[in-house]
Amino acid sequence: MSTPSRKIPVDLPGRTYEVTVGAGLIGREDCFAPGILGEDVLIVTNETVGPLYLDRLRQSLGSRRAAVCILPDGERFKTLEGFSAIIDSLVENRMHRDATVIALGGGVVGDMAGFAAACYQRGVAVVQVPTTLLAQVDASVGGKTGVNHPGGKNLIGAFHQPAQVLADVTTLRTLPDREYRAGLAEVVKYGAGLDPGFFDWQEQNTEALLARQEHALIEAVSRCCECKAGIVLEDEKEAGRRALLNLGHTFGHAFEAATGFDQWLHGEAVAAGIIMAARLSEKLGHLSAGEAERIRALLDRFGLPLSPPPGSATVFLDLMRMDKKVTSGRMRFVLLRALGESFVADDVSDRDVASVLRQASAP
Ligand code: NAD
Ligand code: GLY
């Protein structure tokens, strides 16, 4: 018997939507009932995900007029050109303000399609149908959309909340192993940073998660989305608490940048970054050595990188200073007071950061 679906409301005033998490959702005729109001739909996907799930998705659309925009696959195509291709499709297919964009794919497709929906005719609806673990637990919820610029990742974008999110965990069966594990780093982020009970649950369900068992996936994705929805309700535009979702990301972005953005997946860099944030928290006297070790051990069981890529502490520090999260010249780190209890610190000394980086890189 299949595990029942879960529904997580995101109750933003005037823009309430639901995240549905379940198995075998795509293809069901009723699946888009709350999110698609008009008759016109543009499905945005890429050349990898399209052949896998496009036909099934079309079956859910009944008699609606559905056009398709297929983008090349990859972060390097998350550009203004990709954005323009979606806008061109909307124009060529004579879509009006009541049209709905459906983003079928990982975070790259979701961010680009969301941004195009935010801009087309000053905003049309977008329904997110995330097909990677990372997109199901993070990118599809919360309304951050955008594209990269040669000068930096996600430099151009807008907040545009989806009308609906449909996370069908069945799609995760075809996800390459490395991508799947990278998504698990973000799952650990929620437990370690925000929900200690969820962290315990992950420790107890490691094998089920690695085996991609349906019930474990529905539980994990739902709990991440509940955490994220709670934070987005409190701080939609990241004026404060939403920054807690960046646990491991200050270090992680530096690791991604140091390796040219093409060797480590984002989640892999975040995994090593979470370990560094835990070690830094321990060094500054906030987190116990035992708790830092539990975080390291869980990421290890998920087969994720446990130390920084080759590089000097000075280079990583320089890269951290260029990060988007730097405000008024101060680097911000998400640190841990205990498992599941994170806070933002902007007064950490370069010396302490360099010290944990050197320790972690020592042979
Ligand atoms: P991705 O979209 O590049 O997908 C990873 C790979 O998996 C791609 O090759 C994709 O084609 C393939 N794929 C997707 N679903 C598949 C499936 N079911 N079966 C087989 N292959 C599949 O990467 P991602 O990790 O999903 O997303 C990363 C992007 O998300 C980055 O651009 C990042 O900036 C963005 N992001 C956004 C937010 C946000 O809040 N908006 C949050 C986190 C990350
Ligand atoms: N991925 C972090 C956020 O949505 O704020």
mmCIF file of C-alpha atoms and ligand atoms in Angstrom:
data_model
loop_
_atom_site.group_PDB
_atom_site.id
_atom_site.type_symbol
_atom_site.label_atom_id
_atom_site.label_comp_id
_atom_site.label_asym_id
_atom_site.label_seq_id
_atom_site.Cartn_x
_atom_site.Cartn_y
_atom_site.Cartn_z
ATOM 1 C CA MET A 1 0.000 0.000 0.000
ATOM 2 C CA SER A 2 1.405 3.390 -0.884
ATOM 3 C CA THR A 3 2.117 5.983 1.811
ATOM 4 C CA PRO A 4 -0.526 8.728 1.952
ATOM 5 C CA SER A 5 0.407 12.162 0.625
ATOM 6 C CA ARG A 6 1.090 15.025 2.996
ATOM 7 C CA LYS A 7 -0.001 18.631 2.565
ATOM 8 C CA ILE A 8 1.941 21.544 4.016
ATOM 9 C CA PRO A 9 0.250 24.946 3.872
ATOM 10 C CA VAL A 10 2.366 28.058 3.333
ATOM 11 C CA ASP A 11 -0.005 30.653 4.767
ATOM 12 C CA LEU A 12 1.438 33.910 3.429
ATOM 13 C CA PRO A 13 -1.233 36.637 3.598
ATOM 14 C CA GLY A 14 -3.058 36.824 0.269
ATOM 15 C CA ARG A 15 -0.728 34.242 -1.330
ATOM 16 C CA THR A 16 -1.470 31.029 0.522
ATOM 17 C CA TYR A 17 -0.343 27.882 -1.243
ATOM 18 C CA GLU A 18 0.111 24.223 -0.528
ATOM 19 C CA VAL A 19 3.067 21.921 -0.868
ATOM 20 C CA THR A 20 1.849 18.391 -1.601
ATOM 21 C CA VAL A 21 4.360 15.626 -0.937
ATOM 22 C CA GLY A 22 3.513 12.118 -2.127
ATOM 23 C CA ALA A 23 4.259 9.226 -4.452
ATOM 24 C CA GLY A 24 2.846 8.964 -7.971
ATOM 25 C CA LEU A 25 1.315 12.455 -7.932
ATOM 26 C CA ILE A 26 2.327 13.454 -11.468
ATOM 27 C CA GLY A 27 -0.160 12.000 -13.892
ATOM 28 C CA ARG A 28 -3.108 12.171 -11.542
ATOM 29 C CA GLU A 29 -5.889 14.281 -13.015
ATOM 30 C CA ASP A 30 -6.663 16.086 -9.788
ATOM 31 C CA CYS A 31 -3.080 16.968 -8.959
ATOM 32 C CA PHE A 32 -3.086 20.520 -10.311
ATOM 33 C CA ALA A 33 -6.584 21.458 -9.166
ATOM 34 C CA PRO A 34 -5.531 24.152 -6.651
ATOM 35 C CA GLY A 35 -2.672 25.712 -8.659
ATOM 36 C CA ILE A 36 -3.902 26.158 -12.229
ATOM 37 C CA LEU A 37 -6.818 28.505 -12.621
ATOM 38 C CA GLY A 38 -6.743 29.430 -16.339
ATOM 39 C CA GLU A 39 -6.717 27.276 -19.463
ATOM 40 C CA ASP A 40 -3.211 28.142 -20.730
ATOM 41 C CA VAL A 41 -0.114 26.446 -19.432
ATOM 42 C CA LEU A 42 3.579 26.608 -20.349
ATOM 43 C CA ILE A 43 5.561 23.622 -19.098
ATOM 44 C CA VAL A 44 9.236 24.489 -18.649
ATOM 45 C CA THR A 45 11.606 21.550 -18.351
ATOM 46 C CA ASN A 46 14.992 20.427 -19.619
ATOM 47 C CA GLU A 47 16.317 17.849 -22.063
ATOM 48 C CA THR A 48 16.980 15.309 -19.272
ATOM 49 C CA VAL A 49 13.786 15.560 -17.229
ATOM 50 C CA GLY A 50 11.425 16.169 -20.173
ATOM 51 C CA PRO A 51 11.807 12.688 -21.723
ATOM 52 C CA LEU A 52 11.246 11.113 -18.281
ATOM 53 C CA TYR A 53 8.181 12.943 -16.971
ATOM 54 C CA LEU A 54 6.683 15.292 -19.574
ATOM 55 C CA ASP A 55 4.152 12.823 -21.005
ATOM 56 C CA ARG A 56 2.954 11.843 -17.553
ATOM 57 C CA LEU A 57 2.587 15.474 -16.551
ATOM 58 C CA ARG A 58 0.592 16.270 -19.680
ATOM 59 C CA GLN A 59 -1.891 13.555 -18.677
ATOM 60 C CA SER A 60 -2.708 15.584 -15.568
ATOM 61 C CA LEU A 61 -3.650 18.648 -17.561
ATOM 62 C CA GLY A 62 -6.914 17.434 -19.086
ATOM 63 C CA SER A 63 -8.180 19.742 -21.833
ATOM 64 C CA ARG A 64 -5.950 22.691 -20.948
ATOM 65 C CA ARG A 65 -3.815 24.219 -23.735
ATOM 66 C CA ALA A 66 -0.274 23.185 -22.862
ATOM 67 C CA ALA A 67 2.846 24.469 -24.632
ATOM 68 C CA VAL A 68 6.325 23.218 -23.772
ATOM 69 C CA CYS A 69 9.695 24.963 -23.440
ATOM 70 C CA ILE A 70 12.656 22.590 -23.237
ATOM 71 C CA LEU A 71 15.908 24.085 -21.996
ATOM 72 C CA PRO A 72 19.428 22.663 -22.152
ATOM 73 C CA ASP A 73 20.473 20.877 -18.937
ATOM 74 C CA GLY A 74 22.931 22.440 -16.524
ATOM 75 C CA GLU A 75 23.725 25.241 -14.110
ATOM 76 C CA ARG A 76 25.745 26.963 -16.841
ATOM 77 C CA PHE A 77 22.514 27.543 -18.754
ATOM 78 C CA LYS A 78 20.853 29.268 -15.776
ATOM 79 C CA THR A 79 21.345 32.621 -17.479
ATOM 80 C CA LEU A 80 19.463 35.579 -18.877
ATOM 81 C CA GLU A 81 19.490 33.714 -22.231
ATOM 82 C CA GLY A 82 17.617 30.794 -20.627
ATOM 83 C CA PHE A 83 15.213 33.253 -19.042
ATOM 84 C CA SER A 84 14.670 34.907 -22.464
ATOM 85 C CA ALA A 85 13.919 31.543 -24.063
ATOM 86 C CA ILE A 86 11.067 31.040 -21.578
ATOM 87 C CA ILE A 87 9.720 34.550 -22.166
ATOM 88 C CA ASP A 88 9.917 33.958 -25.951
ATOM 89 C CA SER A 89 7.881 30.776 -25.509
ATOM 90 C CA LEU A 90 5.236 32.620 -23.497
ATOM 91 C CA VAL A 91 4.998 35.332 -26.169
ATOM 92 C CA GLU A 92 5.028 32.918 -29.153
ATOM 93 C CA ASN A 93 2.244 30.890 -27.563
ATOM 94 C CA ARG A 94 0.219 34.058 -26.904
ATOM 95 C CA MET A 95 -0.044 33.476 -23.185
ATOM 96 C CA HIS A 96 -1.924 36.082 -21.165
ATOM 97 C CA ARG A 97 -1.969 37.131 -17.518
ATOM 98 C CA ASP A 98 -4.092 34.138 -16.566
ATOM 99 C CA ALA A 99 -1.486 31.671 -17.907
ATOM 100 C CA THR A 100 0.372 29.314 -15.571
ATOM 101 C CA VAL A 101 4.018 28.306 -15.877
ATOM 102 C CA ILE A 102 4.781 24.783 -14.654
ATOM 103 C CA ALA A 103 8.429 24.189 -13.697
ATOM 104 C CA LEU A 104 9.226 20.498 -14.129
ATOM 105 C CA GLY A 105 12.782 19.752 -13.015
ATOM 106 C CA GLY A 106 15.454 20.504 -10.455
ATOM 107 C CA GLY A 107 16.367 23.820 -8.892
ATOM 108 C CA VAL A 108 17.867 25.199 -12.096
ATOM 109 C CA VAL A 109 14.601 24.831 -14.045
ATOM 110 C CA GLY A 110 12.569 25.928 -11.003
ATOM 111 C CA ASP A 111 14.584 29.116 -10.426
ATOM 112 C CA MET A 112 14.542 30.116 -14.107
ATOM 113 C CA ALA A 113 10.886 29.310 -14.743
ATOM 114 C CA GLY A 114 9.930 31.043 -11.486
ATOM 115 C CA PHE A 115 11.832 34.157 -12.501
ATOM 116 C CA ALA A 116 10.249 34.203 -15.967
ATOM 117 C CA ALA A 117 6.811 33.839 -14.325
ATOM 118 C CA ALA A 118 7.652 36.690 -11.931
ATOM 119 C CA CYS A 119 8.467 39.008 -14.850
ATOM 120 C CA TYR A 120 6.087 38.017 -17.661
ATOM 121 C CA GLN A 121 3.319 40.629 -17.860
ATOM 122 C CA ARG A 122 4.433 41.709 -14.353
ATOM 123 C CA GLY A 123 3.731 38.301 -12.917
ATOM 124 C CA VAL A 124 1.879 35.117 -13.827
ATOM 125 C CA ALA A 125 1.358 32.030 -11.697
ATOM 126 C CA VAL A 126 4.048 29.391 -11.376
ATOM 127 C CA VAL A 127 3.517 25.824 -10.180
ATOM 128 C CA GLN A 128 6.688 24.102 -9.036
ATOM 129 C CA VAL A 129 7.029 20.370 -9.782
ATOM 130 C CA PRO A 130 10.492 19.658 -8.336
ATOM 131 C CA THR A 131 12.196 16.439 -9.432
ATOM 132 C CA THR A 132 15.465 16.525 -7.431
ATOM 133 C CA LEU A 133 15.722 16.014 -3.696
ATOM 134 C CA LEU A 134 17.359 19.431 -3.338
ATOM 135 C CA ALA A 135 14.524 21.132 -5.197
ATOM 136 C CA GLN A 136 11.851 19.215 -3.236
ATOM 137 C CA VAL A 137 13.286 20.157 0.160
ATOM 138 C CA ASP A 138 14.504 23.661 -0.620
ATOM 139 C CA ALA A 139 14.436 25.391 -4.010
ATOM 140 C CA SER A 140 10.749 24.889 -4.887
ATOM 141 C CA VAL A 141 9.408 26.387 -1.643
ATOM 142 C CA GLY A 142 9.751 29.967 -0.477
ATOM 143 C CA GLY A 143 9.661 32.029 -3.650
ATOM 144 C CA LYS A 144 13.322 32.736 -4.401
ATOM 145 C CA THR A 145 13.724 32.782 -8.193
ATOM 146 C CA GLY A 146 16.493 33.952 -10.480
ATOM 147 C CA VAL A 147 19.413 33.347 -12.806
ATOM 148 C CA ASN A 148 23.196 33.618 -12.616
ATOM 149 C CA HIS A 149 25.373 36.432 -13.970
ATOM 150 C CA PRO A 150 29.007 35.962 -15.034
ATOM 151 C CA GLY A 151 29.771 38.035 -11.924
ATOM 152 C CA GLY A 152 28.108 35.626 -9.515
ATOM 153 C CA LYS A 153 25.444 33.006 -8.764
ATOM 154 C CA ASN A 154 21.798 34.078 -8.482
ATOM 155 C CA LEU A 155 22.706 37.764 -8.852
ATOM 156 C CA ILE A 156 19.547 38.520 -10.859
ATOM 157 C CA GLY A 157 16.204 37.480 -9.428
ATOM 158 C CA ALA A 158 12.962 38.176 -7.652
ATOM 159 C CA PHE A 159 10.793 36.818 -4.892
ATOM 160 C CA HIS A 160 7.774 35.165 -6.504
ATOM 161 C CA GLN A 161 5.870 32.616 -4.448
ATOM 162 C CA PRO A 162 4.478 29.621 -6.347
ATOM 163 C CA ALA A 163 0.741 28.975 -6.626
ATOM 164 C CA GLN A 164 1.349 25.330 -5.744
ATOM 165 C CA VAL A 165 4.234 22.916 -5.163
ATOM 166 C CA LEU A 166 3.874 19.267 -6.114
ATOM 167 C CA ALA A 167 6.737 17.133 -4.795
ATOM 168 C CA ASP A 168 6.345 13.665 -6.287
ATOM 169 C CA VAL A 169 8.975 11.518 -4.557
ATOM 170 C CA THR A 170 8.585 8.820 -7.228
ATOM 171 C CA THR A 171 10.629 11.052 -9.543
ATOM 172 C CA LEU A 172 13.616 10.669 -7.203
ATOM 173 C CA ARG A 173 14.023 7.048 -8.386
ATOM 174 C CA THR A 174 15.710 8.217 -11.583
ATOM 175 C CA LEU A 175 17.940 10.811 -9.928
ATOM 176 C CA PRO A 176 21.671 9.990 -10.239
ATOM 177 C CA ASP A 177 23.190 8.799 -6.949
ATOM 178 C CA ARG A 178 25.520 11.761 -6.564
ATOM 179 C CA GLU A 179 22.698 14.272 -7.049
ATOM 180 C CA TYR A 180 20.554 12.372 -4.569
ATOM 181 C CA ARG A 181 23.258 12.390 -1.876
ATOM 182 C CA ALA A 182 23.870 16.096 -2.472
ATOM 183 C CA GLY A 183 20.179 16.643 -1.693
ATOM 184 C CA LEU A 184 20.604 14.716 1.558
ATOM 185 C CA ALA A 185 23.072 17.400 2.715
ATOM 186 C CA GLU A 186 20.201 19.903 2.648
ATOM 187 C CA VAL A 187 18.028 17.447 4.573
ATOM 188 C CA VAL A 188 20.740 17.253 7.262
ATOM 189 C CA LYS A 189 20.842 21.061 7.269
ATOM 190 C CA TYR A 190 17.224 21.250 8.474
ATOM 191 C CA GLY A 191 17.726 18.704 11.253
ATOM 192 C CA ALA A 192 21.073 20.024 12.454
ATOM 193 C CA GLY A 193 20.041 23.681 12.267
ATOM 194 C CA LEU A 194 16.356 23.781 13.102
ATOM 195 C CA ASP A 195 14.751 20.544 14.253
ATOM 196 C CA PRO A 196 16.605 18.222 16.673
ATOM 197 C CA GLY A 197 13.825 15.609 16.579
ATOM 198 C CA PHE A 198 14.188 15.463 12.802
ATOM 199 C CA PHE A 199 17.959 15.028 13.189
ATOM 200 C CA ASP A 200 17.347 12.022 15.504
ATOM 201 C CA TRP A 201 14.872 10.644 12.966
ATOM 202 C CA GLN A 202 17.488 10.907 10.191
ATOM 203 C CA GLU A 203 20.038 9.027 12.285
ATOM 204 C CA GLN A 204 17.462 6.277 12.819
ATOM 205 C CA ASN A 205 16.380 6.141 9.165
ATOM 206 C CA THR A 206 19.683 6.453 7.309
ATOM 207 C CA GLU A 207 19.316 3.141 5.499
ATOM 208 C CA ALA A 208 15.718 3.821 4.445
ATOM 209 C CA LEU A 209 16.785 7.203 3.099
ATOM 210 C CA LEU A 210 19.760 5.771 1.232
ATOM 211 C CA ALA A 211 17.465 3.110 -0.243
ATOM 212 C CA ARG A 212 15.048 5.913 -1.272
ATOM 213 C CA GLN A 213 12.139 4.158 0.419
ATOM 214 C CA GLU A 214 8.888 5.929 -0.336
ATOM 215 C CA HIS A 215 7.717 6.350 3.276
ATOM 216 C CA ALA A 216 11.113 7.758 4.352
ATOM 217 C CA LEU A 217 11.214 10.159 1.425
ATOM 218 C CA ILE A 218 7.702 11.457 2.084
ATOM 219 C CA GLU A 219 8.540 11.956 5.769
ATOM 220 C CA ALA A 220 11.878 13.670 5.060
ATOM 221 C CA VAL A 221 10.623 15.967 2.294
ATOM 222 C CA SER A 222 7.523 16.910 4.329
ATOM 223 C CA ARG A 223 9.507 17.752 7.452
ATOM 224 C CA CYS A 224 11.979 19.875 5.491
ATOM 225 C CA CYS A 225 9.095 21.727 3.810
ATOM 226 C CA GLU A 226 7.385 22.253 7.189
ATOM 227 C CA CYS A 227 10.604 23.762 8.562
ATOM 228 C CA LYS A 228 11.056 25.945 5.514
ATOM 229 C CA ALA A 229 7.407 27.055 5.418
ATOM 230 C CA GLY A 230 7.642 28.097 9.080
ATOM 231 C CA ILE A 231 10.701 30.230 8.412
ATOM 232 C CA VAL A 232 9.329 31.773 5.209
ATOM 233 C CA LEU A 233 6.155 32.794 7.050
ATOM 234 C CA GLU A 234 8.225 34.615 9.655
ATOM 235 C CA ASP A 235 10.713 36.205 7.256
ATOM 236 C CA GLU A 236 9.765 35.970 3.586
ATOM 237 C CA LYS A 237 12.415 38.384 2.258
ATOM 238 C CA GLU A 238 15.344 37.236 4.435
ATOM 239 C CA ALA A 239 15.566 40.230 6.722
ATOM 240 C CA GLY A 240 16.482 37.962 9.633
ATOM 241 C CA ARG A 241 15.525 34.402 10.509
ATOM 242 C CA ARG A 242 15.469 33.069 6.930
ATOM 243 C CA ALA A 243 19.265 33.353 6.977
ATOM 244 C CA LEU A 244 19.242 30.265 9.241
ATOM 245 C CA LEU A 245 18.497 28.242 6.105
ATOM 246 C CA ASN A 246 22.071 29.037 5.085
ATOM 247 C CA LEU A 247 23.741 26.729 7.611
ATOM 248 C CA GLY A 248 26.984 25.548 5.983
ATOM 249 C CA HIS A 249 26.525 27.877 3.025
ATOM 250 C CA THR A 250 29.139 30.566 3.823
ATOM 251 C CA PHE A 251 31.847 27.899 3.820
ATOM 252 C CA GLY A 252 30.063 25.891 1.109
ATOM 253 C CA HIS A 253 29.919 28.741 -1.411
ATOM 254 C CA ALA A 254 33.643 29.350 -0.919
ATOM 255 C CA PHE A 255 34.328 25.647 -1.574
ATOM 256 C CA GLU A 256 32.175 25.741 -4.727
ATOM 257 C CA ALA A 257 33.896 28.906 -5.938
ATOM 258 C CA ALA A 258 37.388 27.562 -5.144
ATOM 259 C CA THR A 259 36.690 24.522 -7.309
ATOM 260 C CA GLY A 260 35.344 26.581 -10.207
ATOM 261 C CA PHE A 261 31.663 25.679 -9.612
ATOM 262 C CA ASP A 262 32.076 22.568 -11.755
ATOM 263 C CA GLN A 263 33.718 19.947 -9.545
ATOM 264 C CA TRP A 264 31.598 19.884 -6.410
ATOM 265 C CA LEU A 265 27.818 19.833 -6.412
ATOM 266 C CA HIS A 266 26.193 22.509 -4.263
ATOM 267 C CA GLY A 267 25.004 19.947 -1.693
ATOM 268 C CA GLU A 268 28.475 18.409 -1.460
ATOM 269 C CA ALA A 269 29.978 21.808 -0.689
ATOM 270 C CA VAL A 270 27.188 22.448 1.828
ATOM 271 C CA ALA A 271 27.969 19.127 3.573
ATOM 272 C CA ALA A 272 31.606 20.086 4.124
ATOM 273 C CA GLY A 273 30.374 23.584 5.041
ATOM 274 C CA ILE A 274 27.996 22.232 7.709
ATOM 275 C CA ILE A 275 30.888 20.325 9.261
ATOM 276 C CA MET A 276 33.007 23.502 9.273
ATOM 277 C CA ALA A 277 30.149 25.496 10.840
ATOM 278 C CA ALA A 278 29.808 22.820 13.534
ATOM 279 C CA ARG A 279 33.564 22.808 14.193
ATOM 280 C CA LEU A 280 33.577 26.611 14.376
ATOM 281 C CA SER A 281 30.636 26.517 16.801
ATOM 282 C CA GLU A 282 32.542 23.990 18.904
ATOM 283 C CA LYS A 283 35.738 26.080 18.852
ATOM 284 C CA LEU A 284 33.806 29.173 19.997
ATOM 285 C CA GLY A 285 32.337 27.214 22.905
ATOM 286 C CA HIS A 286 28.749 27.002 21.645
ATOM 287 C CA LEU A 287 28.423 23.347 20.588
ATOM 288 C CA SER A 288 29.610 20.207 22.356
ATOM 289 C CA ALA A 289 32.223 18.003 20.668
ATOM 290 C CA GLY A 290 29.742 15.095 20.853
ATOM 291 C CA GLU A 291 27.078 17.003 18.889
ATOM 292 C CA ALA A 292 29.590 18.161 16.270
ATOM 293 C CA GLU A 293 30.667 14.542 15.880
ATOM 294 C CA ARG A 294 27.050 13.352 15.414
ATOM 295 C CA ILE A 295 26.683 15.787 12.512
ATOM 296 C CA ARG A 296 29.942 14.609 10.935
ATOM 297 C CA ALA A 297 28.952 10.950 11.368
ATOM 298 C CA LEU A 298 25.543 11.418 9.704
ATOM 299 C CA LEU A 299 27.028 13.217 6.694
ATOM 300 C CA ASP A 300 29.634 10.464 6.495
ATOM 301 C CA ARG A 301 26.916 7.781 6.385
ATOM 302 C CA PHE A 302 25.310 9.696 3.531
ATOM 303 C CA GLY A 303 28.646 9.492 1.674
ATOM 304 C CA LEU A 304 29.190 13.243 1.544
ATOM 305 C CA PRO A 305 32.497 15.182 1.618
ATOM 306 C CA LEU A 306 33.709 15.746 5.164
ATOM 307 C CA SER A 307 36.534 18.224 4.620
ATOM 308 C CA PRO A 308 37.231 21.215 2.385
ATOM 309 C CA PRO A 309 38.607 20.776 -1.131
ATOM 310 C CA PRO A 310 42.350 21.443 -1.569
ATOM 311 C CA GLY A 311 43.074 25.132 -1.029
ATOM 312 C CA SER A 312 44.496 27.529 1.509
ATOM 313 C CA ALA A 313 42.518 29.083 4.338
ATOM 314 C CA THR A 314 43.461 32.520 2.966
ATOM 315 C CA VAL A 315 41.890 31.765 -0.417
ATOM 316 C CA PHE A 316 38.693 30.417 1.210
ATOM 317 C CA LEU A 317 38.490 33.503 3.463
ATOM 318 C CA ASP A 318 38.860 35.823 0.444
ATOM 319 C CA LEU A 319 36.070 33.964 -1.339
ATOM 320 C CA MET A 320 33.829 34.171 1.741
ATOM 321 C CA ARG A 321 34.274 37.937 1.832
ATOM 322 C CA MET A 322 32.871 38.146 -1.726
ATOM 323 C CA ASP A 323 29.765 36.155 -0.861
ATOM 324 C CA LYS A 324 26.256 37.649 -1.211
ATOM 325 C CA LYS A 325 25.702 37.029 2.495
ATOM 326 C CA VAL A 326 28.317 39.641 3.467
ATOM 327 C CA THR A 327 26.576 42.749 4.832
ATOM 328 C CA SER A 328 28.371 46.025 5.660
ATOM 329 C CA GLY A 329 31.673 44.252 5.101
ATOM 330 C CA ARG A 330 31.001 41.641 7.812
ATOM 331 C CA MET A 331 30.918 37.944 7.040
ATOM 332 C CA ARG A 332 27.927 36.111 8.466
ATOM 333 C CA PHE A 333 28.033 32.555 9.687
ATOM 334 C CA VAL A 334 25.166 30.385 10.822
ATOM 335 C CA LEU A 335 26.437 28.715 13.999
ATOM 336 C CA LEU A 336 24.967 26.117 16.334
ATOM 337 C CA ARG A 337 24.206 26.445 20.039
ATOM 338 C CA ALA A 338 23.021 22.855 20.117
ATOM 339 C CA LEU A 339 21.686 20.353 17.621
ATOM 340 C CA GLY A 340 18.650 22.010 16.016
ATOM 341 C CA GLU A 341 19.425 25.440 17.500
ATOM 342 C CA SER A 342 21.130 27.761 15.058
ATOM 343 C CA PHE A 343 21.876 31.479 15.168
ATOM 344 C CA VAL A 344 23.551 34.057 12.928
ATOM 345 C CA ALA A 345 26.915 35.470 13.999
ATOM 346 C CA ASP A 346 28.651 38.393 12.279
ATOM 347 C CA ASP A 347 31.480 38.826 14.789
ATOM 348 C CA VAL A 348 33.581 35.743 14.099
ATOM 349 C CA SER A 349 37.286 36.533 13.708
ATOM 350 C CA ASP A 350 39.204 35.564 10.573
ATOM 351 C CA ARG A 351 41.690 33.845 12.879
ATOM 352 C CA ASP A 352 39.068 31.429 14.235
ATOM 353 C CA VAL A 353 37.713 30.701 10.763
ATOM 354 C CA ALA A 354 41.222 30.110 9.398
ATOM 355 C CA SER A 355 42.031 27.875 12.351
ATOM 356 C CA VAL A 356 39.104 25.480 11.774
ATOM 357 C CA LEU A 357 39.803 25.451 8.027
ATOM 358 C CA ARG A 358 43.478 24.536 8.621
ATOM 359 C CA GLN A 359 42.567 21.871 11.166
ATOM 360 C CA ALA A 360 40.047 20.303 8.781
ATOM 361 C CA SER A 361 42.506 20.332 5.882
ATOM 362 C CA ALA A 362 45.396 18.885 7.903
ATOM 363 C CA PRO A 363 46.369 15.407 6.631
HETATM 364 P P1 NAD B 1 19.664 20.733 -11.184
HETATM 365 O O1 NAD B 1 18.405 21.428 -11.390
HETATM 366 O O2 NAD B 1 20.810 21.091 -12.063
HETATM 367 O O3 NAD B 1 19.415 19.159 -11.270
HETATM 368 C C1 NAD B 1 20.493 18.275 -11.119
HETATM 369 C C2 NAD B 1 20.591 17.290 -12.295
HETATM 370 O O4 NAD B 1 19.593 16.289 -12.145
HETATM 371 C C3 NAD B 1 20.349 17.913 -13.645
HETATM 372 O O5 NAD B 1 21.177 17.308 -14.595
HETATM 373 C C4 NAD B 1 18.879 17.571 -13.923
HETATM 374 O O6 NAD B 1 18.567 17.559 -15.297
HETATM 375 C C5 NAD B 1 18.811 16.185 -13.339
HETATM 376 N N1 NAD B 1 17.486 15.745 -12.893
HETATM 377 C C6 NAD B 1 16.548 16.474 -12.274
HETATM 378 N N2 NAD B 1 15.543 15.688 -11.872
HETATM 379 C C7 NAD B 1 15.846 14.427 -12.277
HETATM 380 C C8 NAD B 1 15.207 13.183 -12.134
HETATM 381 N N3 NAD B 1 14.084 13.056 -11.440
HETATM 382 N N4 NAD B 1 15.790 12.102 -12.688
HETATM 383 C C9 NAD B 1 16.980 12.218 -13.340
HETATM 384 N N5 NAD B 1 17.644 13.373 -13.478
HETATM 385 C C10 NAD B 1 17.079 14.461 -12.949
HETATM 386 O O7 NAD B 1 20.196 20.913 -9.675
HETATM 387 P P2 NAD B 1 19.443 21.025 -8.276
HETATM 388 O O8 NAD B 1 20.428 20.515 -7.299
HETATM 389 O O9 NAD B 1 18.087 20.485 -8.315
HETATM 390 O O10 NAD B 1 19.279 22.602 -8.086
HETATM 391 C C11 NAD B 1 20.384 23.458 -7.995
HETATM 392 C C12 NAD B 1 19.915 24.856 -8.276
HETATM 393 O O11 NAD B 1 18.924 25.212 -7.325
HETATM 394 C C13 NAD B 1 21.005 25.901 -8.203
HETATM 395 O O12 NAD B 1 20.910 26.729 -9.329
HETATM 396 C C14 NAD B 1 20.663 26.682 -6.941
HETATM 397 O O13 NAD B 1 21.050 28.033 -7.026
HETATM 398 C C15 NAD B 1 19.176 26.532 -6.885
HETATM 399 N N6 NAD B 1 18.600 26.666 -5.524
HETATM 400 C C16 NAD B 1 17.569 27.519 -5.354
HETATM 401 C C17 NAD B 1 16.994 27.664 -4.105
HETATM 402 C C18 NAD B 1 15.821 28.581 -3.939
HETATM 403 O O14 NAD B 1 15.404 28.818 -2.801
HETATM 404 N N7 NAD B 1 15.254 29.075 -5.016
HETATM 405 C C19 NAD B 1 17.457 26.919 -3.022
HETATM 406 C C20 NAD B 1 18.498 26.037 -3.230
HETATM 407 C C21 NAD B 1 19.070 25.907 -4.492
HETATM 408 N N1 GLY B 2 17.696 28.232 0.144
HETATM 409 C C1 GLY B 2 17.609 29.220 1.157
HETATM 410 C C2 GLY B 2 16.352 30.016 1.095
HETATM 411 O O1 GLY B 2 15.437 29.694 0.385
HETATM 412 O O2 GLY B 2 16.268 31.000 1.754
#
